[in-house]
Coordinates of C-alpha atoms and ligand atoms in Angstrom, one line a residue:
X21 CA 0.0 0.0 0.0
X22 CA 1.5 3.4 -0.9
X23 CA 2.3 5.6 2.2
X24 CA -0.3 8.2 1.4
X25 CA -3.0 5.6 1.6
X26 CA -2.4 4.8 5.2
X27 CA -5.4 5.4 7.4
X28 CA -5.2 8.6 9.5
X29 CA -4.0 8.4 13.1
X30 CA -7.2 9.1 15.0
X31 CA -6.6 11.2 18.1
X32 CA -8.9 11.6 21.1
X33 CA -7.9 14.6 23.2
X34 CA -8.7 15.1 26.9
X35 CA -8.8 18.8 27.5
X36 CA -8.8 21.9 25.3
X37 CA -6.9 24.3 27.5
X38 CA -3.6 26.0 26.7
X39 CA -1.8 22.9 25.5
X40 CA -4.8 21.3 23.9
X41 CA -5.7 24.3 21.9
X42 CA -2.0 24.8 20.9
X43 CA -2.0 21.2 19.7
X44 CA -5.2 21.6 17.7
X45 CA -3.9 24.8 16.1
X46 CA -0.5 23.6 15.1
X47 CA -1.9 20.3 13.8
X48 CA -4.2 22.3 11.6
X49 CA -1.8 25.0 10.5
X50 CA 1.1 22.5 9.7
X51 CA -1.0 19.6 8.5
X52 CA 0.7 19.4 5.2
X53 CA 4.3 19.4 6.4
X54 CA 3.4 17.0 9.2
X55 CA 1.8 14.6 6.8
X56 CA 4.8 14.9 4.4
X57 CA 7.1 13.9 7.2
X58 CA 4.9 11.2 8.7
X59 CA 3.3 9.6 5.6
X60 CA 0.0 9.6 7.5
X61 CA -2.6 12.2 8.3
X62 CA -3.3 13.2 12.0
X63 CA -7.0 13.6 12.7
X64 CA -8.3 15.0 16.0
X65 CA -11.5 13.0 16.0
X66 CA -12.8 13.6 19.5
X67 CA -12.2 16.1 22.3
X68 CA -13.4 15.9 25.9
X69 CA -14.1 19.4 27.4
X70 CA -15.8 20.8 30.4
X71 CA -17.6 23.6 28.4
X72 CA -19.1 22.2 25.2
X73 CA -20.3 25.6 24.0
X74 CA -17.0 27.3 24.4
X75 CA -15.2 24.4 22.7
X76 CA -17.7 24.4 19.8
X77 CA -16.6 28.0 19.1
X78 CA -12.9 27.0 18.9
X79 CA -12.8 23.8 16.8
X80 CA -14.2 22.7 13.4
X81 CA -17.6 20.9 13.2
X82 CA -16.0 17.6 12.3
X83 CA -14.4 17.3 15.7
X84 CA -16.8 15.4 18.1
X85 CA -17.0 17.2 21.4
X86 CA -18.0 15.3 24.5
X87 CA -18.1 16.3 28.2
X88 CA -17.3 12.9 29.5
X89 CA -13.6 12.1 29.0
X90 CA -14.2 8.4 29.5
X91 CA -16.2 8.4 26.2
X92 CA -12.9 9.3 24.5
X93 CA -10.7 6.6 26.2
X94 CA -13.3 4.0 25.7
X95 CA -14.1 4.8 22.0
X96 CA -13.1 2.0 19.7
X97 CA -12.3 4.3 16.8
X98 CA -9.6 6.2 18.7
X99 CA -5.9 5.1 18.2
X100 CA -4.2 7.5 20.6
X101 CA -5.3 9.5 23.5
X102 CA -3.7 12.9 24.1
X103 CA -4.0 13.7 27.8
X104 CA -3.7 17.5 28.5
X105 CA -6.1 18.0 31.3
X106 CA -3.4 17.9 34.0
X107 CA -3.5 16.8 37.6
X108 CA -2.8 13.3 39.0
X109 CA -6.2 11.9 39.9
X110 CA -8.7 11.8 37.1
X111 CA -5.8 12.0 34.6
X112 CA -4.4 8.8 36.1
X113 CA -7.7 6.9 35.8
X114 CA -8.2 8.1 32.2
X115 CA -4.6 7.2 31.1
X116 CA -4.9 3.7 32.7
X117 CA -8.2 3.2 31.1
X118 CA -6.9 4.2 27.7
X119 CA -4.0 1.8 28.1
X120 CA -6.3 -1.0 29.3
X121 CA -8.3 -0.4 26.1
X122 CA -5.1 -0.9 24.0
X123 CA -4.7 2.8 23.1
X124 CA -1.4 4.7 22.9
X125 CA -1.1 7.8 25.1
X126 CA 0.7 11.1 24.6
X127 CA 0.8 13.3 27.7
X128 CA 2.6 16.5 28.8
X129 CA 1.7 15.8 32.4
X130 CA 5.0 15.6 34.3
X131 CA 3.3 15.4 37.7
X132 CA 1.2 12.4 36.6
X133 CA 4.3 10.5 35.3
X134 CA 6.6 11.5 38.2
X135 CA 4.0 10.3 40.7
X136 CA 2.3 7.4 38.9
X137 CA 4.8 6.6 36.2
X138 CA 5.9 3.2 37.4
X139 CA 2.3 2.0 37.4
X140 CA 1.5 3.7 34.1
X141 CA 4.6 2.4 32.2
X142 CA 4.2 -1.1 33.5
X143 CA 0.6 -1.1 32.3
X144 CA 1.6 0.2 28.9
X145 CA 4.4 -2.5 28.7
X146 CA 1.9 -5.2 29.5
X147 CA -0.6 -3.9 26.9
X148 CA 2.1 -3.3 24.2
X149 CA 1.2 0.4 23.9
X150 CA 3.3 3.5 24.0
X151 CA 3.1 6.3 26.6
X152 CA 5.0 9.3 25.2
X153 CA 5.8 12.4 27.1
X154 CA 8.2 14.7 25.3
X155 CA 6.1 17.7 26.3
X156 CA 6.4 16.9 30.0
X157 CA 10.0 18.0 30.3
X158 CA 11.2 21.5 29.1
X159 CA 8.4 21.5 26.6
X160 CA 9.9 22.7 23.3
X161 CA 13.3 21.0 23.9
X162 CA 13.5 17.5 22.5
X163 CA 15.4 16.3 25.5
X164 CA 13.7 13.0 25.9
X165 CA 14.5 12.2 22.3
X166 CA 18.1 13.3 22.8
X167 CA 18.6 11.1 25.8
X168 CA 16.7 8.1 24.5
X169 CA 18.1 8.2 21.0
X170 CA 20.8 10.7 20.3
X171 CA 22.9 9.9 23.3
X172 CA 22.0 6.2 23.4
X173 CA 25.7 5.1 23.0
X174 CA 26.8 7.0 26.2
X175 CA 27.2 6.5 29.9
X176 CA 25.7 9.6 31.3
X177 CA 27.7 11.3 34.1
X178 CA 25.3 14.1 35.0
X179 CA 22.4 16.1 33.9
X180 CA 21.9 19.7 35.1
X181 CA 18.9 21.7 33.9
X182 CA 17.0 24.9 34.2
X183 CA 13.7 23.1 33.8
X184 CA 11.2 25.5 35.3
X185 CA 10.5 28.6 33.3
X186 CA 8.6 30.4 36.1
X187 CA 11.4 30.3 38.6
X188 CA 14.0 31.2 35.9
X189 CA 11.8 34.2 35.0
X190 CA 11.6 35.2 38.6
X191 CA 15.3 34.9 39.2
X192 CA 16.1 36.8 36.0
X193 CA 13.7 39.7 37.0
X194 CA 15.2 39.8 40.5
X195 CA 18.7 40.0 39.1
X196 CA 18.0 42.5 36.2
X197 CA 15.4 44.8 37.8
X198 CA 15.9 44.2 41.5
X199 CA 12.1 43.5 41.8
X200 CA 10.8 41.5 44.7
X201 CA 10.1 37.8 44.5
X202 CA 6.3 38.4 44.9
X203 CA 6.2 41.0 42.0
X204 CA 8.2 38.7 39.7
X205 CA 5.9 35.8 40.5
X206 CA 2.7 37.8 39.8
X207 CA 4.3 38.8 36.5
X208 CA 5.2 35.2 35.6
X209 CA 1.6 34.1 36.4
X210 CA 0.2 36.9 34.2
X211 CA 2.4 35.7 31.4
X212 CA 1.0 32.1 31.8
X213 CA 4.2 30.4 32.7
X214 CA 3.1 29.2 36.1
X215 CA 1.4 25.9 37.1
X216 CA -2.2 26.1 38.3
X217 CA -0.7 25.9 41.8
X218 CA 2.4 28.2 41.5
X219 CA 3.7 26.6 44.7
X220 CA 4.8 23.7 42.5
X221 CA 7.0 26.1 40.5
X222 CA 8.5 28.2 43.3
X223 CA 9.0 25.3 45.7
X224 CA 10.9 23.3 43.1
X225 CA 8.3 20.5 42.8
X226 CA 7.7 21.0 39.1
X227 CA 11.4 20.9 38.4
X228 CA 11.6 17.8 40.5
X229 CA 8.9 16.1 38.5
X230 CA 10.9 16.8 35.3
X231 CA 14.2 15.7 36.9
X232 CA 12.6 12.4 37.9
X233 CA 11.8 11.7 34.2
X234 CA 15.2 12.9 33.0
X235 CA 17.1 10.7 35.6
X236 CA 15.2 7.6 34.5
X237 CA 16.1 8.2 30.9
X238 CA 19.7 9.0 31.7
X239 CA 20.5 6.3 34.2
X240 CA 18.0 3.5 33.6
X241 CA 16.6 3.9 37.2
X242 CA 13.0 3.6 38.2
X243 CA 10.9 6.7 38.4
X244 CA 11.4 7.9 42.0
X245 CA 10.1 11.4 42.6
X246 CA 10.0 10.7 46.3
X247 CA 13.8 10.4 46.4
X248 CA 14.5 13.8 44.9
X249 CA 15.8 16.4 47.4
X250 CA 13.8 19.5 46.6
X251 CA 14.4 23.2 47.6
X252 CA 12.7 26.0 45.9
X253 CA 13.5 29.7 45.6
X254 CA 11.0 31.1 48.2
X255 CA 13.7 31.5 50.9
X256 CA 16.1 33.2 48.5
X257 CA 17.1 36.7 49.6
X258 CA 17.4 39.3 46.8
X259 CA 20.7 40.5 48.5
X260 CA 22.3 37.1 47.8
X261 CA 21.3 37.3 44.1
X262 CA 23.1 40.7 44.0
X263 CA 26.1 39.5 46.1
X264 CA 26.5 36.5 43.9
X265 CA 26.6 38.7 40.8
X266 CA 29.2 40.9 42.4
X267 CA 31.4 37.9 42.9
X268 CA 30.9 36.7 39.3
X269 CA 28.2 34.1 39.9
X270 CA 24.5 33.8 39.0
X271 CA 21.8 32.1 41.0
X272 CA 19.8 29.5 39.0
X273 CA 17.3 26.9 40.2
X274 CA 18.9 23.7 38.8
X275 CA 17.7 20.1 38.7
X276 CA 20.7 17.9 39.0
X277 CA 21.0 14.2 38.5
X278 CA 24.5 12.8 38.9
X279 CA 26.2 9.4 39.1
X280 CA 28.6 9.3 42.0
X281 CA 30.7 6.3 43.2
X282 CA 27.9 5.3 45.7
X283 CA 24.9 5.7 43.4
X284 CA 22.9 8.6 42.3
X285 CA 22.3 12.2 43.4
X286 CA 18.9 13.6 42.7
X287 CA 18.4 17.2 43.7
X288 CA 16.7 20.5 42.9
X289 CA 17.9 23.6 44.6
X290 CA 19.1 27.2 44.0
X291 CA 22.6 27.0 42.7
X292 CA 25.4 29.5 42.0
X293 CA 27.0 29.0 38.6
X294 CA 29.8 31.1 37.2
X295 CA 28.3 34.1 35.3
X296 CA 30.2 33.0 32.1
X297 CA 28.8 29.4 32.3
X298 CA 26.3 28.6 29.5
X299 CA 23.6 27.9 32.0
X300 CA 24.0 31.4 33.4
X301 CA 23.1 32.8 29.9
X302 CA 19.6 31.2 30.1
X303 CA 17.3 34.1 30.9
X304 CA 13.6 34.7 31.5
X305 CA 11.3 31.7 31.1
X306 CA 13.7 29.8 28.8
X307 CA 14.9 26.4 29.8
X308 CA 18.2 24.5 29.1
X309 CA 19.5 21.1 29.9
X310 CA 23.2 20.2 29.9
X311 CA 24.3 16.6 29.8
X312 CA 27.8 15.2 30.4
X313 CA 28.3 11.8 28.9
X314 CA 31.4 9.8 28.4
X315 CA 31.6 9.7 24.6
X316 CA 29.7 12.8 23.4
X317 CA 31.1 15.0 26.2
X318 CA 29.1 18.0 27.3
X319 CA 26.0 18.7 25.2
X320 CA 23.4 21.4 25.8
X321 CA 19.8 21.8 24.7
X322 CA 18.0 25.2 24.9
X323 CA 14.5 26.4 24.3
X324 CA 11.2 27.7 25.6
X325 CA 10.2 26.0 28.8
X326 CA 6.5 26.8 28.7
X327 CA 3.8 27.9 26.3
X328 CA 0.9 26.7 24.2
X329 CA 2.5 26.0 20.8
X330 CA 5.9 25.3 22.3
X331 CA 4.3 22.3 24.2
X332 CA 2.2 21.4 21.2
X333 CA 5.4 21.0 19.2
X334 CA 6.5 18.3 21.6
X335 CA 3.1 16.6 21.8
X336 CA 2.9 16.5 18.0
X337 CA 6.4 15.1 17.7
X338 CA 5.3 12.2 19.9
X339 CA 2.2 11.7 17.7
X340 CA 4.4 11.6 14.7
X341 CA 6.7 9.0 16.4
X342 CA 3.6 7.0 17.2
X343 CA 2.2 7.2 13.7
X344 CA 5.6 5.9 12.4
X345 CA 6.0 3.1 14.9
X346 CA 2.5 2.0 16.0
X347 CA 2.6 -1.0 13.7
X348 CA 5.9 -2.3 15.3
X349 CA 5.9 -4.8 18.0
X350 CA 6.9 -3.4 21.4
X351 CA 10.5 -4.7 21.4
X352 CA 11.3 -2.9 18.2
X353 CA 10.1 0.5 19.5
X354 CA 12.3 3.0 21.3
X355 CA 11.7 2.1 25.0
X356 CA 9.6 4.6 27.0
X357 CA 12.3 5.3 29.6
X358 CA 15.3 4.8 27.2
X359 CA 16.2 1.4 28.6
X360 CA 14.5 -1.9 28.0
X361 CA 11.9 -2.5 30.6
X362 CA 13.8 -5.5 32.2
X363 CA 17.1 -3.4 32.3
X364 CA 15.7 -0.7 34.6
X365 CA 17.5 -1.2 37.9
X366 CA 17.6 0.7 41.2
X367 CA 20.7 2.6 42.2
X368 CA 21.1 3.9 45.8
X369 CA 20.1 7.5 45.9
X370 CA 22.4 9.5 48.2
X371 CA 20.9 11.2 51.3
X372 CA 21.3 14.9 50.8
X373 CA 23.4 15.1 54.0
X374 CA 26.1 13.0 52.3
X375 CA 26.2 15.0 49.0
X376 CA 29.3 17.1 48.6
X377 CA 29.2 20.4 46.9
X378 CA 30.9 23.8 47.3
X379 CA 28.9 26.4 49.1
X380 CA 28.3 30.2 49.1
X381 CA 27.7 31.3 52.7
X382 CA 26.6 34.8 53.9
X383 CA 26.9 36.0 57.4
X384 CA 25.6 39.3 58.7
X385 CA 28.4 40.5 61.0
X386 CA 28.8 43.2 63.6
X387 CA 32.3 44.1 64.9
X388 CA 34.0 42.8 61.8
X389 CA 37.6 42.8 62.9
X390 CA 36.8 40.8 66.0
X391 CA 34.5 38.4 64.3
X392 CA 36.4 37.5 61.2
X393 CA 39.1 35.4 62.9
X394 CA 36.4 33.6 64.8
X395 CA 34.5 32.8 61.6
X396 CA 37.7 31.4 60.0
X397 CA 38.5 29.5 63.2
X398 CA 35.1 27.8 63.3
X399 CA 35.3 26.9 59.6
X400 CA 38.8 25.4 60.0
X401 CA 37.7 23.5 63.1
X402 CA 34.7 22.0 61.2
X403 CA 37.1 21.1 58.3
X404 CA 35.3 23.4 55.9
X405 CA 38.0 24.9 53.6
X406 CA 37.6 28.5 52.4
X407 CA 38.2 29.3 48.8
X408 CA 37.3 32.9 48.9
X409 CA 36.1 35.4 51.5
X410 CA 34.7 38.9 50.7
X411 CA 33.4 41.6 53.0
X412 CA 30.6 43.5 51.4
X413 CA 28.3 46.4 52.5
X414 CA 25.1 45.2 54.1
X415 CA 22.2 46.4 51.9
X416 CA 19.8 47.1 54.8
X417 CA 21.9 47.9 57.9
X418 CA 24.9 50.2 57.9
X419 CA 26.0 48.8 61.3
X420 CA 26.6 45.4 59.7
X421 CA 28.9 43.9 57.1
X422 CA 27.9 41.0 54.9
X423 CA 30.7 38.4 55.0
X424 CA 30.5 36.1 52.0
X425 CA 32.5 32.9 52.1
X426 CA 32.9 30.5 49.1
X427 CA 33.8 27.1 50.4
X428 CA 35.6 24.1 48.9
X429 CA 33.6 20.8 48.5
X430 CA 32.0 19.7 51.7
X431 CA 29.2 17.4 52.8
X432 CA 26.0 19.0 54.0
X433 CA 26.3 17.3 57.3
X434 CA 29.7 18.8 57.9
X435 CA 28.5 22.3 56.7
X436 CA 25.5 22.1 59.1
X437 CA 27.9 21.7 62.0
X438 CA 30.0 24.6 61.0
X439 CA 26.9 26.8 60.5
X440 CA 25.6 26.0 63.9
X441 CA 28.9 27.1 65.4
X442 CA 28.9 30.3 63.3
X443 CA 25.3 31.2 64.3
X444 CA 26.2 30.8 68.0
X445 CA 28.7 33.7 67.7
X446 CA 27.1 36.8 69.3
X447 CA 28.3 39.1 66.6
X448 CA 26.9 37.0 63.8
X449 CA 23.3 38.3 63.4
X450 CA 20.4 36.1 62.3
X451 CA 21.0 32.9 60.5
X452 CA 23.8 32.1 58.0
X453 CA 22.5 31.8 54.5
X454 CA 23.9 29.0 52.3
X455 CA 23.5 28.3 48.6
X456 CA 25.2 25.4 46.8
X457 CA 27.7 26.0 44.0
X458 CA 28.3 23.9 40.9
X459 CA 31.1 24.0 38.3
X460 CA 29.4 21.7 35.7
X461 CA 32.3 21.1 33.3
Ligands
HSE996 N1 5.1 25.8 35.1 C1 6.0 25.2 34.2 C2 7.3 26.1 34.1 C3 5.4 25.1 32.8 O1 7.2 27.2 34.6 O2 8.3 25.7 33.6 C4 6.0 24.1 31.9 O3 6.2 22.9 32.5

């Protein structure tokens, strides 16, 4: 049969919000080029929505609109279900039902896969269907494809990514304009970058969802969101963003997954990177993922981290992959998590107390000349080596100095002991602020 005679891929979509509408629009606008690449037409046959009247004003008459999403996942004429309703409750039931009915699934729902991925991928494996999720991680960037296919020859050493657009936007605004955290967040929400619950963004949870998926693809480990150490940016002081800049560093919320001799580190936290590092050049809501692997070396992927058509681009790429591979038996397809199902094995995930990094410390100090020797004494006693020490003007209190210390590599448990000693000094005011530093080369 000639390629052009293949039956269209019949898509049932759950939701017609930002991503759903973007997917519909791009599929329509670029139908010709997508078909030329795929050899098959994509047809959005059915869409489940909450508001039928609103949806009817947005899509063509030949799209069947229903207000019960189970009608879509149970419909025998649907080949693939695109889940873009979000959340982890009803979305889980719908995805599992679609799989049970032998349908492939495309989703951009990182929370769903990070929390229920083990169950979902096992169900898909048992049914011989695909669950694809390029849009779930750094939307426009084909990072899942890069890890699963482009870097397939490599042992991966580490991945470090700016994988939340909202927080990167907030940090960029704080740095560039000196605006407060709250104002920058409101602006990011108005621009549509934030999750329905922005706490997921600013507390680092969204980045941790994405890191979970990246780590599985990079290291062949199970999906284990609960093992990611997560710190957001809500406790970050604007003064530290400014001090870091003065010292030649930039604060970024990074998701880091790293192989170490004991196992794996999985962590999301604010991080100082050198201002000239490529990750420091990623501004606003943009995302970037850097990967260090043994053969390819360092590679980096950059692009929009949020947005309607930006996410649609990834969702449609998954649909095209499916259209090309749906007739293959499971073992000839690219595995969902980059490794064959049976080859996914646990690695011990390091407790955060045991992880070693360099640190930026800031102490607000009275009586500088008396206190400095004590600070150095405490750090030496705790075996925290000092790489650099700077005394800066305190932004809010002329009676105080800000002492910034950049440390050598140290375990968090060691640093904690040192900080407790420093905070006990009567001329060190308030608590000692600490931010991890990474070199990433
Ligand atoms: N809230 C997410 C972000 C959207 O800011 O990156 C895309 O996942």
